[in-house]
Amino acid sequence: MSDQRGHSGKDPKTGPGTQAETPGEGQPGWEPVTPGDATNEAAGRPDGDAAKTRLDDVIQEAARAGAAKAGESAAKAEESAAKAAASGQPAPDDADEADGARDGETDAHAGDSSAALAAEVEALKDQLARTEADRRNERRRLEKEKQDASAYAITSFSRDLLSVADFLRMALDSMPDDLKSDPKVSTFYQGVEMTEKELQAVLQRQGIKQFRPEGEAFDPNRHQAMGEVASDTVEPGTVAQVLKPGYVIKDRLLRAAMVNVAKAPQPDPGAEAGEDGPAQPGVDREA
């Protein structure tokens, strides 16, 4: 055996798990490598060499694992052959059985991996579809809120103006007809009337419209019943009198109309008793 030399004279690529071409034992240039030297050498290598060393180690471990599985398969084949020989049946081919076992394991592993990947893909597709649907719904909701904020921003202010319109209409309705033609009052009346018309025009330009449901069927969603009025000219349950008109802003109710609802008139008790009045006890009408 040749004399041992220090670690510094070694090839830096040699070590456990590497495939570097080095002289074998007994050949010129062969040097023994101790485990400690190999460990220190691998630790001092660059990152690329360390990664290659790790890859070689993984390959060797996989080879050892494959050899172990092959040994197990061979043992199983021998056991099967022994059982077949004992029972008098022909023994199966060891190589075919081992190949079939490996193919079965590979197919099973590939099938499991494909099924897991397909399930994950479907789950991600479903999650993506739900996320997109939530984003569309949120966008629609924000757009609707923006439109409503723009359309109904003056709702509170408009509702306060309705009382002004009511007072102007009450002032016009309370004016007697003979005073409307009086020169001293007619100008004042015309001024109030023009003011009321201009206010209604301003409300309409803002999307606010007035409605008077007289003669319509009572609708609790748009009408506010203030009382009942007996009437034989309209059907019961119909609006007989409008006390205050209703208003709508765009497609929403701003204020319900205050109305009196018609009801069937009560029968006259005297008419049912007859023209002679109610019968007196103890008096025979035929006599």
mmCIF file with all atom_site columns, C-alpha atoms in Angstrom, residues 29-242:
data_model
loop_
_atom_site.group_PDB
_atom_site.id
_atom_site.type_symbol
_atom_site.label_atom_id
_atom_site.label_alt_id
_atom_site.label_comp_id
_atom_site.label_asym_id
_atom_site.label_entity_id
_atom_site.label_seq_id
_atom_site.pdbx_PDB_ins_code
_atom_site.Cartn_x
_atom_site.Cartn_y
_atom_site.Cartn_z
_atom_site.occupancy
_atom_site.B_iso_or_equiv
_atom_site.pdbx_formal_charge
_atom_site.auth_seq_id
_atom_site.auth_comp_id
_atom_site.auth_asym_id
_atom_site.auth_atom_id
_atom_site.pdbx_PDB_model_num
ATOM 1   C CA . GLY A 1 29  ? -2.266   8.072   -7.566  1.00 0.00 ? 29  GLY A CA 1
ATOM 2   C CA . TRP A 1 30  ? -4.680   6.298   -5.225  1.00 0.00 ? 30  TRP A CA 1
ATOM 3   C CA . GLU A 1 31  ? -5.046   7.916   -1.813  1.00 0.00 ? 31  GLU A CA 1
ATOM 4   C CA . PRO A 1 32  ? -7.157   6.784   1.113   1.00 0.00 ? 32  PRO A CA 1
ATOM 5   C CA . VAL A 1 33  ? -9.886   9.122   2.344   1.00 0.00 ? 33  VAL A CA 1
ATOM 6   C CA . THR A 1 34  ? -11.023  9.044   5.905   1.00 0.00 ? 34  THR A CA 1
ATOM 7   C CA . PRO A 1 35  ? -14.680  9.789   6.863   1.00 0.00 ? 35  PRO A CA 1
ATOM 8   C CA . GLY A 1 36  ? -13.669  12.894  8.714   1.00 0.00 ? 36  GLY A CA 1
ATOM 9   C CA . ASP A 1 37  ? -11.771  14.241  5.729   1.00 0.00 ? 37  ASP A CA 1
ATOM 10  C CA . ALA A 1 38  ? -14.738  13.598  3.445   1.00 0.00 ? 38  ALA A CA 1
ATOM 11  C CA . THR A 1 39  ? -17.095  15.424  5.743   1.00 0.00 ? 39  THR A CA 1
ATOM 12  C CA . ASN A 1 40  ? -14.815  18.430  6.031   1.00 0.00 ? 40  ASN A CA 1
ATOM 13  C CA . GLU A 1 41  ? -14.256  18.434  2.287   1.00 0.00 ? 41  GLU A CA 1
ATOM 14  C CA . ALA A 1 42  ? -18.006  18.448  1.519   1.00 0.00 ? 42  ALA A CA 1
ATOM 15  C CA . ALA A 1 43  ? -18.512  21.231  4.022   1.00 0.00 ? 43  ALA A CA 1
ATOM 16  C CA . GLY A 1 44  ? -15.898  23.382  2.323   1.00 0.00 ? 44  GLY A CA 1
ATOM 17  C CA . ARG A 1 45  ? -17.206  22.975  -1.225  1.00 0.00 ? 45  ARG A CA 1
ATOM 18  C CA . PRO A 1 46  ? -19.122  25.643  -3.117  1.00 0.00 ? 46  PRO A CA 1
ATOM 19  C CA . ASP A 1 47  ? -22.948  25.554  -3.137  1.00 0.00 ? 47  ASP A CA 1
ATOM 20  C CA . GLY A 1 48  ? -23.138  23.920  -6.561  1.00 0.00 ? 48  GLY A CA 1
ATOM 21  C CA . ASP A 1 49  ? -20.925  21.026  -5.505  1.00 0.00 ? 49  ASP A CA 1
ATOM 22  C CA . ALA A 1 50  ? -22.867  20.627  -2.261  1.00 0.00 ? 50  ALA A CA 1
ATOM 23  C CA . ALA A 1 51  ? -26.140  20.475  -4.195  1.00 0.00 ? 51  ALA A CA 1
ATOM 24  C CA . LYS A 1 52  ? -24.667  17.889  -6.551  1.00 0.00 ? 52  LYS A CA 1
ATOM 25  C CA . THR A 1 53  ? -23.474  15.880  -3.579  1.00 0.00 ? 53  THR A CA 1
ATOM 26  C CA . ARG A 1 54  ? -26.942  16.026  -2.054  1.00 0.00 ? 54  ARG A CA 1
ATOM 27  C CA . LEU A 1 55  ? -28.483  14.957  -5.352  1.00 0.00 ? 55  LEU A CA 1
ATOM 28  C CA . ASP A 1 56  ? -26.118  12.007  -5.568  1.00 0.00 ? 56  ASP A CA 1
ATOM 29  C CA . ASP A 1 57  ? -27.002  11.083  -1.999  1.00 0.00 ? 57  ASP A CA 1
ATOM 30  C CA . VAL A 1 58  ? -30.705  11.209  -2.843  1.00 0.00 ? 58  VAL A CA 1
ATOM 31  C CA . ILE A 1 59  ? -30.120  9.054   -5.922  1.00 0.00 ? 59  ILE A CA 1
ATOM 32  C CA . GLN A 1 60  ? -28.225  6.519   -3.858  1.00 0.00 ? 60  GLN A CA 1
ATOM 33  C CA . GLU A 1 61  ? -30.935  6.516   -1.202  1.00 0.00 ? 61  GLU A CA 1
ATOM 34  C CA . ALA A 1 62  ? -33.558  5.976   -3.916  1.00 0.00 ? 62  ALA A CA 1
ATOM 35  C CA . ALA A 1 63  ? -31.441  3.176   -5.350  1.00 0.00 ? 63  ALA A CA 1
ATOM 36  C CA . ARG A 1 64  ? -31.161  1.567   -1.925  1.00 0.00 ? 64  ARG A CA 1
ATOM 37  C CA . ALA A 1 65  ? -34.914  1.935   -1.427  1.00 0.00 ? 65  ALA A CA 1
ATOM 38  C CA . GLY A 1 66  ? -35.508  0.364   -4.835  1.00 0.00 ? 66  GLY A CA 1
ATOM 39  C CA . ALA A 1 67  ? -33.165  -2.447  -4.006  1.00 0.00 ? 67  ALA A CA 1
ATOM 40  C CA . ALA A 1 68  ? -34.974  -3.006  -0.739  1.00 0.00 ? 68  ALA A CA 1
ATOM 41  C CA . LYS A 1 69  ? -38.324  -3.140  -2.539  1.00 0.00 ? 69  LYS A CA 1
ATOM 42  C CA . ALA A 1 70  ? -36.842  -5.475  -5.132  1.00 0.00 ? 70  ALA A CA 1
ATOM 43  C CA . GLY A 1 71  ? -35.591  -7.695  -2.316  1.00 0.00 ? 71  GLY A CA 1
ATOM 44  C CA . GLU A 1 72  ? -39.047  -7.718  -0.758  1.00 0.00 ? 72  GLU A CA 1
ATOM 45  C CA . SER A 1 73  ? -40.587  -8.560  -4.123  1.00 0.00 ? 73  SER A CA 1
ATOM 46  C CA . ALA A 1 74  ? -38.043  -11.352 -4.605  1.00 0.00 ? 74  ALA A CA 1
ATOM 47  C CA . ALA A 1 75  ? -38.778  -12.701 -1.148  1.00 0.00 ? 75  ALA A CA 1
ATOM 48  C CA . LYS A 1 76  ? -42.500  -12.656 -1.890  1.00 0.00 ? 76  LYS A CA 1
ATOM 49  C CA . ALA A 1 77  ? -41.839  -14.392 -5.206  1.00 0.00 ? 77  ALA A CA 1
ATOM 50  C CA . GLU A 1 78  ? -39.792  -17.083 -3.483  1.00 0.00 ? 78  GLU A CA 1
ATOM 51  C CA . GLU A 1 79  ? -42.524  -17.485 -0.890  1.00 0.00 ? 79  GLU A CA 1
ATOM 52  C CA . SER A 1 80  ? -45.133  -17.828 -3.640  1.00 0.00 ? 80  SER A CA 1
ATOM 53  C CA . ALA A 1 81  ? -42.940  -20.347 -5.467  1.00 0.00 ? 81  ALA A CA 1
ATOM 54  C CA . ALA A 1 82  ? -42.511  -22.351 -2.285  1.00 0.00 ? 82  ALA A CA 1
ATOM 55  C CA . LYS A 1 83  ? -46.262  -22.360 -1.689  1.00 0.00 ? 83  LYS A CA 1
ATOM 56  C CA . ALA A 1 84  ? -46.898  -23.362 -5.275  1.00 0.00 ? 84  ALA A CA 1
ATOM 57  C CA . ALA A 1 85  ? -44.357  -26.153 -5.053  1.00 0.00 ? 85  ALA A CA 1
ATOM 58  C CA . ALA A 1 86  ? -45.910  -27.407 -1.855  1.00 0.00 ? 86  ALA A CA 1
ATOM 59  C CA . SER A 1 87  ? -49.395  -27.408 -3.413  1.00 0.00 ? 87  SER A CA 1
ATOM 60  C CA . GLY A 1 88  ? -48.235  -28.967 -6.671  1.00 0.00 ? 88  GLY A CA 1
ATOM 61  C CA . GLN A 1 89  ? -49.067  -25.910 -8.815  1.00 0.00 ? 89  GLN A CA 1
ATOM 62  C CA . PRO A 1 90  ? -46.571  -24.353 -11.245 1.00 0.00 ? 90  PRO A CA 1
ATOM 63  C CA . ALA A 1 91  ? -44.638  -21.430 -9.757  1.00 0.00 ? 91  ALA A CA 1
ATOM 64  C CA . PRO A 1 92  ? -45.182  -18.036 -11.400 1.00 0.00 ? 92  PRO A CA 1
ATOM 65  C CA . ASP A 1 93  ? -42.377  -16.278 -13.183 1.00 0.00 ? 93  ASP A CA 1
ATOM 66  C CA . ASP A 1 94  ? -40.454  -14.202 -10.620 1.00 0.00 ? 94  ASP A CA 1
ATOM 67  C CA . ALA A 1 95  ? -39.534  -11.452 -13.049 1.00 0.00 ? 95  ALA A CA 1
ATOM 68  C CA . ASP A 1 96  ? -43.078  -11.093 -14.389 1.00 0.00 ? 96  ASP A CA 1
ATOM 69  C CA . GLU A 1 97  ? -44.526  -10.997 -10.889 1.00 0.00 ? 97  GLU A CA 1
ATOM 70  C CA . ALA A 1 98  ? -42.026  -8.346  -9.771  1.00 0.00 ? 98  ALA A CA 1
ATOM 71  C CA . ASP A 1 99  ? -42.674  -6.255  -12.874 1.00 0.00 ? 99  ASP A CA 1
ATOM 72  C CA . GLY A 1 100 ? -46.422  -6.540  -12.346 1.00 0.00 ? 100 GLY A CA 1
ATOM 73  C CA . ALA A 1 101 ? -46.098  -5.476  -8.723  1.00 0.00 ? 101 ALA A CA 1
ATOM 74  C CA . ARG A 1 102 ? -43.990  -2.457  -9.641  1.00 0.00 ? 102 ARG A CA 1
ATOM 75  C CA . ASP A 1 103 ? -46.362  -1.508  -12.474 1.00 0.00 ? 103 ASP A CA 1
ATOM 76  C CA . GLY A 1 104 ? -49.330  -1.812  -10.134 1.00 0.00 ? 104 GLY A CA 1
ATOM 77  C CA . GLU A 1 105 ? -47.683  0.394   -7.539  1.00 0.00 ? 105 GLU A CA 1
ATOM 78  C CA . THR A 1 106 ? -46.767  2.975   -10.185 1.00 0.00 ? 106 THR A CA 1
ATOM 79  C CA . ASP A 1 107 ? -50.274  3.003   -11.663 1.00 0.00 ? 107 ASP A CA 1
ATOM 80  C CA . ALA A 1 108 ? -51.859  3.294   -8.232  1.00 0.00 ? 108 ALA A CA 1
ATOM 81  C CA . HIS A 1 109 ? -49.568  6.174   -7.276  1.00 0.00 ? 109 HIS A CA 1
ATOM 82  C CA . ALA A 1 110 ? -50.208  7.944   -10.596 1.00 0.00 ? 110 ALA A CA 1
ATOM 83  C CA . GLY A 1 111 ? -53.952  7.432   -10.246 1.00 0.00 ? 111 GLY A CA 1
ATOM 84  C CA . ASP A 1 112 ? -53.959  8.845   -6.714  1.00 0.00 ? 112 ASP A CA 1
ATOM 85  C CA . SER A 1 113 ? -51.898  11.850  -7.805  1.00 0.00 ? 113 SER A CA 1
ATOM 86  C CA . SER A 1 114 ? -54.164  12.525  -10.800 1.00 0.00 ? 114 SER A CA 1
ATOM 87  C CA . ALA A 1 115 ? -57.293  12.274  -8.661  1.00 0.00 ? 115 ALA A CA 1
ATOM 88  C CA . ALA A 1 116 ? -55.840  14.624  -6.039  1.00 0.00 ? 116 ALA A CA 1
ATOM 89  C CA . LEU A 1 117 ? -54.797  17.150  -8.685  1.00 0.00 ? 117 LEU A CA 1
ATOM 90  C CA . ALA A 1 118 ? -58.212  16.978  -10.384 1.00 0.00 ? 118 ALA A CA 1
ATOM 91  C CA . ALA A 1 119 ? -59.969  17.543  -7.057  1.00 0.00 ? 119 ALA A CA 1
ATOM 92  C CA . GLU A 1 120 ? -57.704  20.497  -6.270  1.00 0.00 ? 120 GLU A CA 1
ATOM 93  C CA . VAL A 1 121 ? -58.338  22.011  -9.711  1.00 0.00 ? 121 VAL A CA 1
ATOM 94  C CA . GLU A 1 122 ? -62.101  21.696  -9.270  1.00 0.00 ? 122 GLU A CA 1
ATOM 95  C CA . ALA A 1 123 ? -61.911  23.259  -5.802  1.00 0.00 ? 123 ALA A CA 1
ATOM 96  C CA . LEU A 1 124 ? -59.875  26.187  -7.150  1.00 0.00 ? 124 LEU A CA 1
ATOM 97  C CA . LYS A 1 125 ? -62.322  26.677  -10.042 1.00 0.00 ? 125 LYS A CA 1
ATOM 98  C CA . ASP A 1 126 ? -65.251  26.722  -7.625  1.00 0.00 ? 126 ASP A CA 1
ATOM 99  C CA . GLN A 1 127 ? -63.451  29.184  -5.340  1.00 0.00 ? 127 GLN A CA 1
ATOM 100 C CA . LEU A 1 128 ? -62.631  31.433  -8.294  1.00 0.00 ? 128 LEU A CA 1
ATOM 101 C CA . ALA A 1 129 ? -66.240  31.365  -9.535  1.00 0.00 ? 129 ALA A CA 1
ATOM 102 C CA . ARG A 1 130 ? -67.566  32.250  -6.077  1.00 0.00 ? 130 ARG A CA 1
ATOM 103 C CA . THR A 1 131 ? -65.061  35.071  -5.718  1.00 0.00 ? 131 THR A CA 1
ATOM 104 C CA . GLU A 1 132 ? -66.019  36.515  -9.108  1.00 0.00 ? 132 GLU A CA 1
ATOM 105 C CA . ALA A 1 133 ? -69.728  36.273  -8.238  1.00 0.00 ? 133 ALA A CA 1
ATOM 106 C CA . ASP A 1 134 ? -69.152  38.064  -4.929  1.00 0.00 ? 134 ASP A CA 1
ATOM 107 C CA . ARG A 1 135 ? -67.213  40.809  -6.702  1.00 0.00 ? 135 ARG A CA 1
ATOM 108 C CA . ARG A 1 136 ? -69.985  41.286  -9.293  1.00 0.00 ? 136 ARG A CA 1
ATOM 109 C CA . ASN A 1 137 ? -72.654  41.457  -6.582  1.00 0.00 ? 137 ASN A CA 1
ATOM 110 C CA . GLU A 1 138 ? -70.592  43.931  -4.586  1.00 0.00 ? 138 GLU A CA 1
ATOM 111 C CA . ARG A 1 139 ? -70.083  46.083  -7.695  1.00 0.00 ? 139 ARG A CA 1
ATOM 112 C CA . ARG A 1 140 ? -73.825  46.079  -8.452  1.00 0.00 ? 140 ARG A CA 1
ATOM 113 C CA . ARG A 1 141 ? -74.646  46.954  -4.846  1.00 0.00 ? 141 ARG A CA 1
ATOM 114 C CA . LEU A 1 142 ? -72.216  49.879  -4.837  1.00 0.00 ? 142 LEU A CA 1
ATOM 115 C CA . GLU A 1 143 ? -73.576  51.162  -8.153  1.00 0.00 ? 143 GLU A CA 1
ATOM 116 C CA . LYS A 1 144 ? -77.160  50.909  -6.846  1.00 0.00 ? 144 LYS A CA 1
ATOM 117 C CA . GLU A 1 145 ? -76.228  52.769  -3.662  1.00 0.00 ? 145 GLU A CA 1
ATOM 118 C CA . LYS A 1 146 ? -74.528  55.458  -5.728  1.00 0.00 ? 146 LYS A CA 1
ATOM 119 C CA . GLN A 1 147 ? -77.575  55.887  -7.962  1.00 0.00 ? 147 GLN A CA 1
ATOM 120 C CA . ASP A 1 148 ? -79.938  55.976  -4.967  1.00 0.00 ? 148 ASP A CA 1
ATOM 121 C CA . ALA A 1 149 ? -77.757  58.521  -3.187  1.00 0.00 ? 149 ALA A CA 1
ATOM 122 C CA . SER A 1 150 ? -77.867  60.741  -6.263  1.00 0.00 ? 150 SER A CA 1
ATOM 123 C CA . ALA A 1 151 ? -81.598  60.290  -6.931  1.00 0.00 ? 151 ALA A CA 1
ATOM 124 C CA . TYR A 1 152 ? -82.894  60.522  -3.368  1.00 0.00 ? 152 TYR A CA 1
ATOM 125 C CA . ALA A 1 153 ? -80.420  62.962  -1.832  1.00 0.00 ? 153 ALA A CA 1
ATOM 126 C CA . ILE A 1 154 ? -83.116  65.655  -1.506  1.00 0.00 ? 154 ILE A CA 1
ATOM 127 C CA . THR A 1 155 ? -85.743  63.354  0.034   1.00 0.00 ? 155 THR A CA 1
ATOM 128 C CA . SER A 1 156 ? -85.618  64.897  3.499   1.00 0.00 ? 156 SER A CA 1
ATOM 129 C CA . PHE A 1 157 ? -85.534  68.463  2.154   1.00 0.00 ? 157 PHE A CA 1
ATOM 130 C CA . SER A 1 158 ? -88.418  67.797  -0.240  1.00 0.00 ? 158 SER A CA 1
ATOM 131 C CA . ARG A 1 159 ? -90.547  66.295  2.517   1.00 0.00 ? 159 ARG A CA 1
ATOM 132 C CA . ASP A 1 160 ? -90.125  69.498  4.521   1.00 0.00 ? 160 ASP A CA 1
ATOM 133 C CA . LEU A 1 161 ? -91.240  71.585  1.532   1.00 0.00 ? 161 LEU A CA 1
ATOM 134 C CA . LEU A 1 162 ? -94.516  69.663  1.240   1.00 0.00 ? 162 LEU A CA 1
ATOM 135 C CA . SER A 1 163 ? -95.948  71.484  4.238   1.00 0.00 ? 163 SER A CA 1
ATOM 136 C CA . VAL A 1 164 ? -95.300  74.789  2.439   1.00 0.00 ? 164 VAL A CA 1
ATOM 137 C CA . ALA A 1 165 ? -97.222  73.521  -0.593  1.00 0.00 ? 165 ALA A CA 1
ATOM 138 C CA . ASP A 1 166 ? -100.067 72.415  1.694   1.00 0.00 ? 166 ASP A CA 1
ATOM 139 C CA . PHE A 1 167 ? -100.364 75.832  3.318   1.00 0.00 ? 167 PHE A CA 1
ATOM 140 C CA . LEU A 1 168 ? -100.394 77.597  -0.052  1.00 0.00 ? 168 LEU A CA 1
ATOM 141 C CA . ARG A 1 169 ? -103.174 75.310  -1.302  1.00 0.00 ? 169 ARG A CA 1
ATOM 142 C CA . MET A 1 170 ? -105.166 75.804  1.902   1.00 0.00 ? 170 MET A CA 1
ATOM 143 C CA . ALA A 1 171 ? -104.883 79.596  1.503   1.00 0.00 ? 171 ALA A CA 1
ATOM 144 C CA . LEU A 1 172 ? -106.189 79.391  -2.061  1.00 0.00 ? 172 LEU A CA 1
ATOM 145 C CA . ASP A 1 173 ? -109.054 77.057  -1.167  1.00 0.00 ? 173 ASP A CA 1
ATOM 146 C CA . SER A 1 174 ? -110.148 79.227  1.777   1.00 0.00 ? 174 SER A CA 1
ATOM 147 C CA . MET A 1 175 ? -110.616 82.314  -0.393  1.00 0.00 ? 175 MET A CA 1
ATOM 148 C CA . PRO A 1 176 ? -114.361 82.981  -1.022  1.00 0.00 ? 176 PRO A CA 1
ATOM 149 C CA . ASP A 1 177 ? -115.417 83.281  -4.644  1.00 0.00 ? 177 ASP A CA 1
ATOM 150 C CA . ASP A 1 178 ? -116.800 86.814  -4.210  1.00 0.00 ? 178 ASP A CA 1
ATOM 151 C CA . LEU A 1 179 ? -113.440 88.039  -2.882  1.00 0.00 ? 179 LEU A CA 1
ATOM 152 C CA . LYS A 1 180 ? -111.528 86.569  -5.796  1.00 0.00 ? 180 LYS A CA 1
ATOM 153 C CA . SER A 1 181 ? -113.068 89.189  -8.075  1.00 0.00 ? 181 SER A CA 1
ATOM 154 C CA . ASP A 1 182 ? -112.477 92.041  -5.610  1.00 0.00 ? 182 ASP A CA 1
ATOM 155 C CA . PRO A 1 183 ? -109.740 94.350  -7.002  1.00 0.00 ? 183 PRO A CA 1
ATOM 156 C CA . LYS A 1 184 ? -108.287 94.786  -3.530  1.00 0.00 ? 184 LYS A CA 1
ATOM 157 C CA . VAL A 1 185 ? -107.815 91.032  -3.005  1.00 0.00 ? 185 VAL A CA 1
ATOM 158 C CA . SER A 1 186 ? -107.559 89.555  -6.508  1.00 0.00 ? 186 SER A CA 1
ATOM 159 C CA . THR A 1 187 ? -103.935 90.655  -6.947  1.00 0.00 ? 187 THR A CA 1
ATOM 160 C CA . PHE A 1 188 ? -102.954 89.037  -3.669  1.00 0.00 ? 188 PHE A CA 1
ATOM 161 C CA . TYR A 1 189 ? -104.836 85.872  -4.623  1.00 0.00 ? 189 TYR A CA 1
ATOM 162 C CA . GLN A 1 190 ? -103.114 85.694  -8.010  1.00 0.00 ? 190 GLN A CA 1
ATOM 163 C CA . GLY A 1 191 ? -99.712  86.144  -6.360  1.00 0.00 ? 191 GLY A CA 1
ATOM 164 C CA . VAL A 1 192 ? -100.336 83.240  -3.970  1.00 0.00 ? 192 VAL A CA 1
ATOM 165 C CA . GLU A 1 193 ? -101.640 81.111  -6.840  1.00 0.00 ? 193 GLU A CA 1
ATOM 166 C CA . MET A 1 194 ? -98.548  81.808  -8.960  1.00 0.00 ? 194 MET A CA 1
ATOM 167 C CA . THR A 1 195 ? -96.302  80.965  -6.008  1.00 0.00 ? 195 THR A CA 1
ATOM 168 C CA . GLU A 1 196 ? -98.062  77.642  -5.499  1.00 0.00 ? 196 GLU A CA 1
ATOM 169 C CA . LYS A 1 197 ? -97.780  76.761  -9.203  1.00 0.00 ? 197 LYS A CA 1
ATOM 170 C CA . GLU A 1 198 ? -94.089  77.646  -9.304  1.00 0.00 ? 198 GLU A CA 1
ATOM 171 C CA . LEU A 1 199 ? -93.401  75.490  -6.241  1.00 0.00 ? 199 LEU A CA 1
ATOM 172 C CA . GLN A 1 200 ? -95.135  72.520  -7.861  1.00 0.00 ? 200 GLN A CA 1
ATOM 173 C CA . ALA A 1 201 ? -93.096  73.081  -11.051 1.00 0.00 ? 201 ALA A CA 1
ATOM 174 C CA . VAL A 1 202 ? -89.848  73.097  -9.055  1.00 0.00 ? 202 VAL A CA 1
ATOM 175 C CA . LEU A 1 203 ? -90.836  69.876  -7.305  1.00 0.00 ? 203 LEU A CA 1
ATOM 176 C CA . GLN A 1 204 ? -91.628  68.215  -10.631 1.00 0.00 ? 204 GLN A CA 1
ATOM 177 C CA . ARG A 1 205 ? -88.254  69.193  -12.058 1.00 0.00 ? 205 ARG A CA 1
ATOM 178 C CA . GLN A 1 206 ? -86.672  67.339  -9.140  1.00 0.00 ? 206 GLN A CA 1
ATOM 179 C CA . GLY A 1 207 ? -88.704  64.196  -9.866  1.00 0.00 ? 207 GLY A CA 1
ATOM 180 C CA . ILE A 1 208 ? -91.398  64.887  -7.248  1.00 0.00 ? 208 ILE A CA 1
ATOM 181 C CA . LYS A 1 209 ? -94.988  64.457  -8.423  1.00 0.00 ? 209 LYS A CA 1
ATOM 182 C CA . GLN A 1 210 ? -98.306  65.049  -6.705  1.00 0.00 ? 210 GLN A CA 1
ATOM 183 C CA . PHE A 1 211 ? -101.223 62.604  -6.875  1.00 0.00 ? 211 PHE A CA 1
ATOM 184 C CA . ARG A 1 212 ? -104.830 62.931  -5.720  1.00 0.00 ? 212 ARG A CA 1
ATOM 185 C CA . PRO A 1 213 ? -106.431 59.455  -5.490  1.00 0.00 ? 213 PRO A CA 1
ATOM 186 C CA . GLU A 1 214 ? -110.064 60.603  -5.254  1.00 0.00 ? 214 GLU A CA 1
ATOM 187 C CA . GLY A 1 215 ? -112.386 57.894  -6.618  1.00 0.00 ? 215 GLY A CA 1
ATOM 188 C CA . GLU A 1 216 ? -109.648 55.219  -6.524  1.00 0.00 ? 216 GLU A CA 1
ATOM 189 C CA . ALA A 1 217 ? -109.712 52.053  -4.453  1.00 0.00 ? 217 ALA A CA 1
ATOM 190 C CA . PHE A 1 218 ? -108.093 52.524  -1.063  1.00 0.00 ? 218 PHE A CA 1
ATOM 191 C CA . ASP A 1 219 ? -104.452 51.370  -1.094  1.00 0.00 ? 219 ASP A CA 1
ATOM 192 C CA . PRO A 1 220 ? -102.809 51.195  2.341   1.00 0.00 ? 220 PRO A CA 1
ATOM 193 C CA . ASN A 1 221 ? -99.384  51.421  0.714   1.00 0.00 ? 221 ASN A CA 1
ATOM 194 C CA . ARG A 1 222 ? -100.139 54.842  -0.813  1.00 0.00 ? 222 ARG A CA 1
ATOM 195 C CA . HIS A 1 223 ? -103.074 56.178  1.188   1.00 0.00 ? 223 HIS A CA 1
ATOM 196 C CA . GLN A 1 224 ? -103.493 57.092  4.836   1.00 0.00 ? 224 GLN A CA 1
ATOM 197 C CA . ALA A 1 225 ? -107.101 56.732  6.015   1.00 0.00 ? 225 ALA A CA 1
ATOM 198 C CA . MET A 1 226 ? -108.168 59.577  8.292   1.00 0.00 ? 226 MET A CA 1
ATOM 199 C CA . GLY A 1 227 ? -111.783 58.477  8.654   1.00 0.00 ? 227 GLY A CA 1
ATOM 200 C CA . GLU A 1 228 ? -114.852 56.975  6.957   1.00 0.00 ? 228 GLU A CA 1
ATOM 201 C CA . VAL A 1 229 ? -117.637 58.793  5.167   1.00 0.00 ? 229 VAL A CA 1
ATOM 202 C CA . ALA A 1 230 ? -121.042 57.286  4.422   1.00 0.00 ? 230 ALA A CA 1
ATOM 203 C CA . SER A 1 231 ? -121.766 57.647  0.715   1.00 0.00 ? 231 SER A CA 1
ATOM 204 C CA . ASP A 1 232 ? -124.253 56.124  -1.709  1.00 0.00 ? 232 ASP A CA 1
ATOM 205 C CA . THR A 1 233 ? -122.488 57.521  -4.802  1.00 0.00 ? 233 THR A CA 1
ATOM 206 C CA . VAL A 1 234 ? -119.193 55.586  -4.539  1.00 0.00 ? 234 VAL A CA 1
ATOM 207 C CA . GLU A 1 235 ? -118.422 52.010  -3.664  1.00 0.00 ? 235 GLU A CA 1
ATOM 208 C CA . PRO A 1 236 ? -117.433 51.181  -0.100  1.00 0.00 ? 236 PRO A CA 1
ATOM 209 C CA . GLY A 1 237 ? -113.658 51.039  0.310   1.00 0.00 ? 237 GLY A CA 1
ATOM 210 C CA . THR A 1 238 ? -113.153 53.815  -2.253  1.00 0.00 ? 238 THR A CA 1
ATOM 211 C CA . VAL A 1 239 ? -111.446 57.133  -1.557  1.00 0.00 ? 239 VAL A CA 1
ATOM 212 C CA . ALA A 1 240 ? -114.342 59.572  -1.124  1.00 0.00 ? 240 ALA A CA 1
ATOM 213 C CA . GLN A 1 241 ? -112.391 62.689  -0.128  1.00 0.00 ? 241 GLN A CA 1
ATOM 214 C CA . VAL A 1 242 ? -108.725 63.790  -0.337  1.00 0.00 ? 242 VAL A CA 1
#
